[in-house]
Amino acid sequence: IQYERVGADVTMKCGSMDWDAAVTWTANGTDIDESHLNGSYLILKNVDLSQSGQYSCYEGSSWHLKYQTSLKVGTPPKEPVLMCRSNNYPKGFYCSWHLPTPTYIPNSFNISVIHGTKDMVCEKDAIPKNRCHIRYLQLFSTVKYKVTLTVTNPLGKNFTTLTFDEFAIVKPDPPESVVAKPVPNNPRRLEVSWQNPSSWPDPESFPLKFFLRYRPLILDQWQHV
Amino acid sequence: GDSWGIFTFLCAALCNLPALPALNCSEELGAGQSIQQTYDLTRYLEHQLRTLAGTYLNYLGPPFNEPDFNPPRLARAERVPSATVDLDLWRGLTDNARLAANYRAYSRLLCYLRVLDGQVGTAELRHRLGHFCASLQGLVLSIGGVMSSLGYPLPTGPAGPPTPPGAPAAPNDFLKKMDDFWLLKELQTWLWRSAKDFNRLKKKVPPAVVTLRLEARGF
């Protein structure tokens, strides 16, 4: 496999063949025109994504396969987008990330979490892939957490860092089973019921506060309960 | 004795009534409501602290007022009991231990803040700090009141001198500012924690406690 940047000039040699040997190049099985050749070298200028594929080089008359490579055109990673949130306080928090633009080649992610002087392990989730979670060892810490995400691919690397206090990332999931029922014999009333989000582990010690707003469809203004 | 005196004062202050005999007051307030009021006080203080900390950190200047400022904890003497605690330990605290931890922490925090109050430069800061100290004093009394109403003894110990014996005062201006920074951080974390402490207490102190006391007094 050969990785190249979008816009780069690529030169492919036909294995150990001499420069002046007679060869034929194919791209995904289709012959390549001689104008792209410099001797037996294949020159691809200013490559774009559509030029990714299987390139093969055959000796002129015998049609022996002398060289083959899979060209993958892509970009080095831009600075990744990282977010950390505790939707299950006080159990822990999770961090999730993504790249702002695709690189078109495989990327690997490495995440590090430092709490004061301690290194913590962020366990990667199976699903979704770009997420890991951490369990709080201590509660009510005065020391910030520092999370660094590094993304690497064959064309380069990039990283981003988040620093935050324990309480700054607490954000529960939305309420569940929100139901609005009409009240019998009272057309001007609605009964709204809901449940704590199931991800919130301890509503007894860490109660959630809910705010309700409503409006008839024909009006634009919301009213608050 | 002393605890009843505090409780009566608390009742009078919070109920806005002339100092009633303790018996009548316990009938009106009950431990449950005192806990609710203490909880409300911590939320109010948390809100107040946000403005105070912002002003104070700006007074200290950079890097203390930078949002990303994340200094290492220097190995100076532990001046204030830390709010940081193991999760299971925190869950398993008895009501007495939970209340005592809060009482001790805020008593000492109050002392350090009062020292700060005597040192700050601007009039605005002195005014804000003064107001905050008064509210914090109210919180300490409130917690004391809850402990008394539940029959727990108030924690004794060093409530006076802010510097424990043997701990050096900050050797230079920068380290002094670091001390102030950590003091505000500890305060912020304790207020965050106390709301959760009092939430737990709210659930755990049943009305039966009040009823029992009334029965004992023959009401």
PDB file of N, CA and C in Angstrom, chain A residues 80-147:
ATOM      1  N   PRO A  80      -8.530  17.301  15.482  1.00  0.00           N
ATOM      2  CA  PRO A  80      -9.773  16.596  15.783  1.00  0.00           C
ATOM      3  C   PRO A  80     -10.679  17.411  16.708  1.00  0.00           C
ATOM      4  N   VAL A  81     -11.978  17.074  16.685  1.00  0.00           N
ATOM      5  CA  VAL A  81     -12.948  17.714  17.559  1.00  0.00           C
ATOM      6  C   VAL A  81     -13.209  16.770  18.726  1.00  0.00           C
ATOM      7  N   LEU A  82     -12.988  17.262  19.950  1.00  0.00           N
ATOM      8  CA  LEU A  82     -13.104  16.418  21.140  1.00  0.00           C
ATOM      9  C   LEU A  82     -14.156  16.987  22.082  1.00  0.00           C
ATOM     10  N   MET A  83     -14.945  16.107  22.667  1.00  0.00           N
ATOM     11  CA  MET A  83     -15.957  16.542  23.627  1.00  0.00           C
ATOM     12  C   MET A  83     -15.998  15.552  24.782  1.00  0.00           C
ATOM     13  N   CYS A  84     -16.065  16.067  26.027  1.00  0.00           N
ATOM     14  CA  CYS A  84     -16.179  15.183  27.179  1.00  0.00           C
ATOM     15  C   CYS A  84     -17.408  15.582  27.991  1.00  0.00           C
ATOM     16  N   ARG A  85     -18.077  14.598  28.537  1.00  0.00           N
ATOM     17  CA  ARG A  85     -19.347  14.879  29.209  1.00  0.00           C
ATOM     18  C   ARG A  85     -19.637  13.816  30.248  1.00  0.00           C
ATOM     19  N   SER A  86     -20.246  14.239  31.365  1.00  0.00           N
ATOM     20  CA  SER A  86     -20.651  13.284  32.371  1.00  0.00           C
ATOM     21  C   SER A  86     -22.173  13.217  32.366  1.00  0.00           C
ATOM     22  N   ASN A  87     -22.728  12.166  31.747  1.00  0.00           N
ATOM     23  CA  ASN A  87     -24.187  12.003  31.766  1.00  0.00           C
ATOM     24  C   ASN A  87     -24.598  10.988  32.826  1.00  0.00           C
ATOM     25  N   ASN A  88     -23.618  10.494  33.600  1.00  0.00           N
ATOM     26  CA  ASN A  88     -23.905   9.487  34.617  1.00  0.00           C
ATOM     27  C   ASN A  88     -23.217   9.849  35.929  1.00  0.00           C
ATOM     28  N   TYR A  89     -23.195  11.138  36.227  1.00  0.00           N
ATOM     29  CA  TYR A  89     -22.560  11.602  37.459  1.00  0.00           C
ATOM     30  C   TYR A  89     -23.245  10.943  38.649  1.00  0.00           C
ATOM     31  N   PRO A  90     -22.518  10.449  39.669  1.00  0.00           N
ATOM     32  CA  PRO A  90     -21.085  10.583  39.887  1.00  0.00           C
ATOM     33  C   PRO A  90     -20.257   9.391  39.422  1.00  0.00           C
ATOM     34  N   LYS A  91     -20.770   8.546  38.537  1.00  0.00           N
ATOM     35  CA  LYS A  91     -20.003   7.369  38.164  1.00  0.00           C
ATOM     36  C   LYS A  91     -18.731   7.728  37.390  1.00  0.00           C
ATOM     37  N   GLY A  92     -18.878   8.621  36.389  1.00  0.00           N
ATOM     38  CA  GLY A  92     -17.691   8.934  35.599  1.00  0.00           C
ATOM     39  C   GLY A  92     -18.053   9.847  34.444  1.00  0.00           C
ATOM     40  N   PHE A  93     -17.266   9.819  33.399  1.00  0.00           N
ATOM     41  CA  PHE A  93     -17.591  10.622  32.226  1.00  0.00           C
ATOM     42  C   PHE A  93     -17.096   9.916  30.977  1.00  0.00           C
ATOM     43  N   TYR A  94     -17.536  10.397  29.823  1.00  0.00           N
ATOM     44  CA  TYR A  94     -17.042   9.836  28.566  1.00  0.00           C
ATOM     45  C   TYR A  94     -16.541  10.961  27.690  1.00  0.00           C
ATOM     46  N   CYS A  95     -15.648  10.595  26.776  1.00  0.00           N
ATOM     47  CA  CYS A  95     -15.162  11.550  25.789  1.00  0.00           C
ATOM     48  C   CYS A  95     -15.439  10.973  24.422  1.00  0.00           C
ATOM     49  N   SER A  96     -15.871  11.828  23.514  1.00  0.00           N
ATOM     50  CA  SER A  96     -16.072  11.348  22.147  1.00  0.00           C
ATOM     51  C   SER A  96     -15.472  12.353  21.175  1.00  0.00           C
ATOM     52  N   TRP A  97     -15.084  11.854  20.000  1.00  0.00           N
ATOM     53  CA  TRP A  97     -14.324  12.698  19.081  1.00  0.00           C
ATOM     54  C   TRP A  97     -14.661  12.371  17.639  1.00  0.00           C
ATOM     55  N   HIS A  98     -14.291  13.284  16.766  1.00  0.00           N
ATOM     56  CA  HIS A  98     -14.396  13.019  15.337  1.00  0.00           C
ATOM     57  C   HIS A  98     -13.484  13.998  14.609  1.00  0.00           C
ATOM     58  N   LEU A  99     -13.254  13.704  13.336  1.00  0.00           N
ATOM     59  CA  LEU A  99     -12.442  14.593  12.510  1.00  0.00           C
ATOM     60  C   LEU A  99     -13.361  15.547  11.775  1.00  0.00           C
ATOM     61  N   PRO A 100     -12.974  16.820  11.695  1.00  0.00           N
ATOM     62  CA  PRO A 100     -13.852  17.781  11.025  1.00  0.00           C
ATOM     63  C   PRO A 100     -13.995  17.508   9.528  1.00  0.00           C
ATOM     64  N   THR A 101     -12.925  17.001   8.914  1.00  0.00           N
ATOM     65  CA  THR A 101     -13.016  16.647   7.493  1.00  0.00           C
ATOM     66  C   THR A 101     -12.455  15.239   7.311  1.00  0.00           C
ATOM     67  N   PRO A 102     -12.975  14.476   6.342  1.00  0.00           N
ATOM     68  CA  PRO A 102     -12.453  13.122   6.184  1.00  0.00           C
ATOM     69  C   PRO A 102     -11.047  13.131   5.586  1.00  0.00           C
ATOM     70  N   THR A 103     -10.272  12.082   5.924  1.00  0.00           N
ATOM     71  CA  THR A 103      -8.920  11.978   5.381  1.00  0.00           C
ATOM     72  C   THR A 103      -8.861  10.966   4.249  1.00  0.00           C
ATOM     73  N   TYR A 104      -9.861  10.135   4.131  1.00  0.00           N
ATOM     74  CA  TYR A 104     -10.001   9.111   3.095  1.00  0.00           C
ATOM     75  C   TYR A 104      -9.016   7.968   3.245  1.00  0.00           C
ATOM     76  N   ILE A 105      -8.238   8.001   4.317  1.00  0.00           N
ATOM     77  CA  ILE A 105      -7.359   6.863   4.603  1.00  0.00           C
ATOM     78  C   ILE A 105      -7.548   6.498   6.075  1.00  0.00           C
ATOM     79  N   PRO A 106      -7.108   5.306   6.475  1.00  0.00           N
ATOM     80  CA  PRO A 106      -7.383   4.882   7.862  1.00  0.00           C
ATOM     81  C   PRO A 106      -6.657   5.760   8.888  1.00  0.00           C
ATOM     82  N   ASN A 107      -7.378   6.094   9.992  1.00  0.00           N
ATOM     83  CA  ASN A 107      -6.804   6.885  11.078  1.00  0.00           C
ATOM     84  C   ASN A 107      -6.819   6.083  12.359  1.00  0.00           C
ATOM     85  N   SER A 108      -5.838   6.323  13.210  1.00  0.00           N
ATOM     86  CA  SER A 108      -5.892   5.713  14.533  1.00  0.00           C
ATOM     87  C   SER A 108      -5.878   6.817  15.580  1.00  0.00           C
ATOM     88  N   PHE A 109      -6.610   6.580  16.689  1.00  0.00           N
ATOM     89  CA  PHE A 109      -6.765   7.587  17.733  1.00  0.00           C
ATOM     90  C   PHE A 109      -6.145   7.106  19.028  1.00  0.00           C
ATOM     91  N   ASN A 110      -5.479   8.013  19.703  1.00  0.00           N
ATOM     92  CA  ASN A 110      -4.934   7.681  21.010  1.00  0.00           C
ATOM     93  C   ASN A 110      -5.361   8.754  21.995  1.00  0.00           C
ATOM     94  N   ILE A 111      -5.951   8.337  23.099  1.00  0.00           N
ATOM     95  CA  ILE A 111      -6.448   9.323  24.056  1.00  0.00           C
ATOM     96  C   ILE A 111      -5.731   9.157  25.393  1.00  0.00           C
ATOM     97  N   SER A 112      -5.362  10.297  25.996  1.00  0.00           N
ATOM     98  CA  SER A 112      -4.722  10.227  27.316  1.00  0.00           C
ATOM     99  C   SER A 112      -5.469  11.153  28.268  1.00  0.00           C
ATOM    100  N   VAL A 113      -5.654  10.679  29.503  1.00  0.00           N
ATOM    101  CA  VAL A 113      -6.352  11.480  30.509  1.00  0.00           C
ATOM    102  C   VAL A 113      -5.445  11.633  31.712  1.00  0.00           C
ATOM    103  N   ILE A 114      -5.179  12.885  32.080  1.00  0.00           N
ATOM    104  CA  ILE A 114      -4.321  13.133  33.234  1.00  0.00           C
ATOM    105  C   ILE A 114      -5.110  13.901  34.280  1.00  0.00           C
ATOM    106  N   HIS A 115      -5.070  13.408  35.508  1.00  0.00           N
ATOM    107  CA  HIS A 115      -5.730  14.082  36.620  1.00  0.00           C
ATOM    108  C   HIS A 115      -4.660  14.472  37.625  1.00  0.00           C
ATOM    109  N   GLY A 116      -4.257  15.737  37.600  1.00  0.00           N
ATOM    110  CA  GLY A 116      -3.154  16.154  38.457  1.00  0.00           C
ATOM    111  C   GLY A 116      -1.890  15.482  37.973  1.00  0.00           C
ATOM    112  N   THR A 117      -1.347  14.613  38.792  1.00  0.00           N
ATOM    113  CA  THR A 117      -0.140  13.902  38.383  1.00  0.00           C
ATOM    114  C   THR A 117      -0.457  12.482  37.942  1.00  0.00           C
ATOM    115  N   LYS A 118      -1.736  12.103  38.086  1.00  0.00           N
ATOM    116  CA  LYS A 118      -2.089  10.713  37.808  1.00  0.00           C
ATOM    117  C   LYS A 118      -2.534  10.508  36.373  1.00  0.00           C
ATOM    118  N   ASP A 119      -2.058   9.403  35.771  1.00  0.00           N
ATOM    119  CA  ASP A 119      -2.544   9.005  34.453  1.00  0.00           C
ATOM    120  C   ASP A 119      -3.745   8.099  34.635  1.00  0.00           C
ATOM    121  N   MET A 120      -4.829   8.405  33.923  1.00  0.00           N
ATOM    122  CA  MET A 120      -6.003   7.544  34.047  1.00  0.00           C
ATOM    123  C   MET A 120      -6.257   6.820  32.734  1.00  0.00           C
ATOM    124  N   VAL A 121      -6.863   5.663  32.819  1.00  0.00           N
ATOM    125  CA  VAL A 121      -7.135   4.885  31.616  1.00  0.00           C
ATOM    126  C   VAL A 121      -8.560   5.153  31.138  1.00  0.00           C
ATOM    127  N   CYS A 122      -8.687   5.561  29.878  1.00  0.00           N
ATOM    128  CA  CYS A 122     -10.011   5.775  29.304  1.00  0.00           C
ATOM    129  C   CYS A 122     -10.356   4.532  28.497  1.00  0.00           C
ATOM    130  N   GLU A 123     -11.355   3.765  28.961  1.00  0.00           N
ATOM    131  CA  GLU A 123     -11.674   2.518  28.289  1.00  0.00           C
ATOM    132  C   GLU A 123     -12.481   2.750  27.031  1.00  0.00           C
ATOM    133  N   LYS A 124     -11.962   2.221  25.921  1.00  0.00           N
ATOM    134  CA  LYS A 124     -12.635   2.467  24.642  1.00  0.00           C
ATOM    135  C   LYS A 124     -13.924   1.667  24.568  1.00  0.00           C
ATOM    136  N   ASP A 125     -14.970   2.330  24.053  1.00  0.00           N
ATOM    137  CA  ASP A 125     -16.247   1.663  23.857  1.00  0.00           C
ATOM    138  C   ASP A 125     -16.218   0.904  22.543  1.00  0.00           C
ATOM    139  N   ALA A 126     -16.936  -0.233  22.495  1.00  0.00           N
ATOM    140  CA  ALA A 126     -17.046  -0.964  21.225  1.00  0.00           C
ATOM    141  C   ALA A 126     -17.922  -0.178  20.255  1.00  0.00           C
ATOM    142  N   ILE A 127     -19.053   0.293  20.820  1.00  0.00           N
ATOM    143  CA  ILE A 127     -19.973   1.098  19.999  1.00  0.00           C
ATOM    144  C   ILE A 127     -20.428   2.278  20.843  1.00  0.00           C
ATOM    145  N   PRO A 128     -20.362   3.520  20.391  1.00  0.00           N
ATOM    146  CA  PRO A 128     -19.755   3.866  19.104  1.00  0.00           C
ATOM    147  C   PRO A 128     -18.224   3.807  19.182  1.00  0.00           C
ATOM    148  N   LYS A 129     -17.567   3.786  18.053  1.00  0.00           N
ATOM    149  CA  LYS A 129     -16.140   3.548  18.072  1.00  0.00           C
ATOM    150  C   LYS A 129     -15.351   4.705  18.639  1.00  0.00           C
ATOM    151  N   ASN A 130     -15.721   5.913  18.286  1.00  0.00           N
ATOM    152  CA  ASN A 130     -14.901   7.036  18.697  1.00  0.00           C
ATOM    153  C   ASN A 130     -15.300   7.573  20.060  1.00  0.00           C
ATOM    154  N   ARG A 131     -15.286   6.692  21.036  1.00  0.00           N
ATOM    155  CA  ARG A 131     -15.709   7.089  22.361  1.00  0.00           C
ATOM    156  C   ARG A 131     -15.001   6.226  23.390  1.00  0.00           C
ATOM    157  N   CYS A 132     -14.697   6.845  24.537  1.00  0.00           N
ATOM    158  CA  CYS A 132     -14.141   6.047  25.622  1.00  0.00           C
ATOM    159  C   CYS A 132     -14.719   6.576  26.933  1.00  0.00           C
ATOM    160  N   HIS A 133     -14.700   5.773  27.970  1.00  0.00           N
ATOM    161  CA  HIS A 133     -15.264   6.237  29.231  1.00  0.00           C
ATOM    162  C   HIS A 133     -14.295   6.027  30.382  1.00  0.00           C
ATOM    163  N   ILE A 134     -14.488   6.853  31.405  1.00  0.00           N
ATOM    164  CA  ILE A 134     -13.598   6.859  32.574  1.00  0.00           C
ATOM    165  C   ILE A 134     -14.438   6.820  33.826  1.00  0.00           C
ATOM    166  N   ARG A 135     -13.942   6.080  34.825  1.00  0.00           N
ATOM    167  CA  ARG A 135     -14.649   6.058  36.088  1.00  0.00           C
ATOM    168  C   ARG A 135     -13.972   7.002  37.065  1.00  0.00           C
ATOM    169  N   TYR A 136     -14.774   7.774  37.764  1.00  0.00           N
ATOM    170  CA  TYR A 136     -14.210   8.662  38.785  1.00  0.00           C
ATOM    171  C   TYR A 136     -13.679   7.822  39.944  1.00  0.00           C
ATOM    172  N   LEU A 137     -12.433   8.106  40.340  1.00  0.00           N
ATOM    173  CA  LEU A 137     -11.901   7.440  41.519  1.00  0.00           C
ATOM    174  C   LEU A 137     -12.236   8.255  42.751  1.00  0.00           C
ATOM    175  N   GLN A 138     -12.245   9.574  42.577  1.00  0.00           N
ATOM    176  CA  GLN A 138     -12.569  10.464  43.684  1.00  0.00           C
ATOM    177  C   GLN A 138     -13.657  11.428  43.235  1.00  0.00           C
ATOM    178  N   LEU A 139     -14.454  11.852  44.185  1.00  0.00           N
ATOM    179  CA  LEU A 139     -15.469  12.857  43.902  1.00  0.00           C
ATOM    180  C   LEU A 139     -15.039  14.190  44.468  1.00  0.00           C
ATOM    181  N   PHE A 140     -15.626  15.261  43.901  1.00  0.00           N
ATOM    182  CA  PHE A 140     -15.394  16.601  44.424  1.00  0.00           C
ATOM    183  C   PHE A 140     -13.904  16.938  44.408  1.00  0.00           C
ATOM    184  N   SER A 141     -13.294  16.777  43.257  1.00  0.00           N
ATOM    185  CA  SER A 141     -11.875  17.064  43.148  1.00  0.00           C
ATOM    186  C   SER A 141     -11.644  18.519  42.790  1.00  0.00           C
ATOM    187  N   THR A 142     -10.571  19.117  43.359  1.00  0.00           N
ATOM    188  CA  THR A 142     -10.226  20.502  43.020  1.00  0.00           C
ATOM    189  C   THR A 142      -9.262  20.540  41.845  1.00  0.00           C
ATOM    190  N   VAL A 143      -8.765  19.373  41.466  1.00  0.00           N
ATOM    191  CA  VAL A 143      -7.769  19.324  40.402  1.00  0.00           C
ATOM    192  C   VAL A 143      -8.465  19.069  39.063  1.00  0.00           C
ATOM    193  N   LYS A 144      -8.014  19.771  38.037  1.00  0.00           N
ATOM    194  CA  LYS A 144      -8.664  19.632  36.727  1.00  0.00           C
ATOM    195  C   LYS A 144      -8.238  18.333  36.044  1.00  0.00           C
ATOM    196  N   TYR A 145      -9.082  17.925  35.078  1.00  0.00           N
ATOM    197  CA  TYR A 145      -8.752  16.803  34.220  1.00  0.00           C
ATOM    198  C   TYR A 145      -8.231  17.337  32.898  1.00  0.00           C
ATOM    199  N   LYS A 146      -7.188  16.704  32.375  1.00  0.00           N
ATOM    200  CA  LYS A 146      -6.649  17.137  31.082  1.00  0.00           C
ATOM    201  C   LYS A 146      -6.698  15.958  30.119  1.00  0.00           C
ATOM    202  N   VAL A 147      -7.473  16.118  29.045  1.00  0.00           N
ATOM    203  CA  VAL A 147      -7.646  15.040  28.072  1.00  0.00           C
ATOM    204  C   VAL A 147      -6.987  15.443  26.761  1.00  0.00           C
TER     205      VAL A 147
END
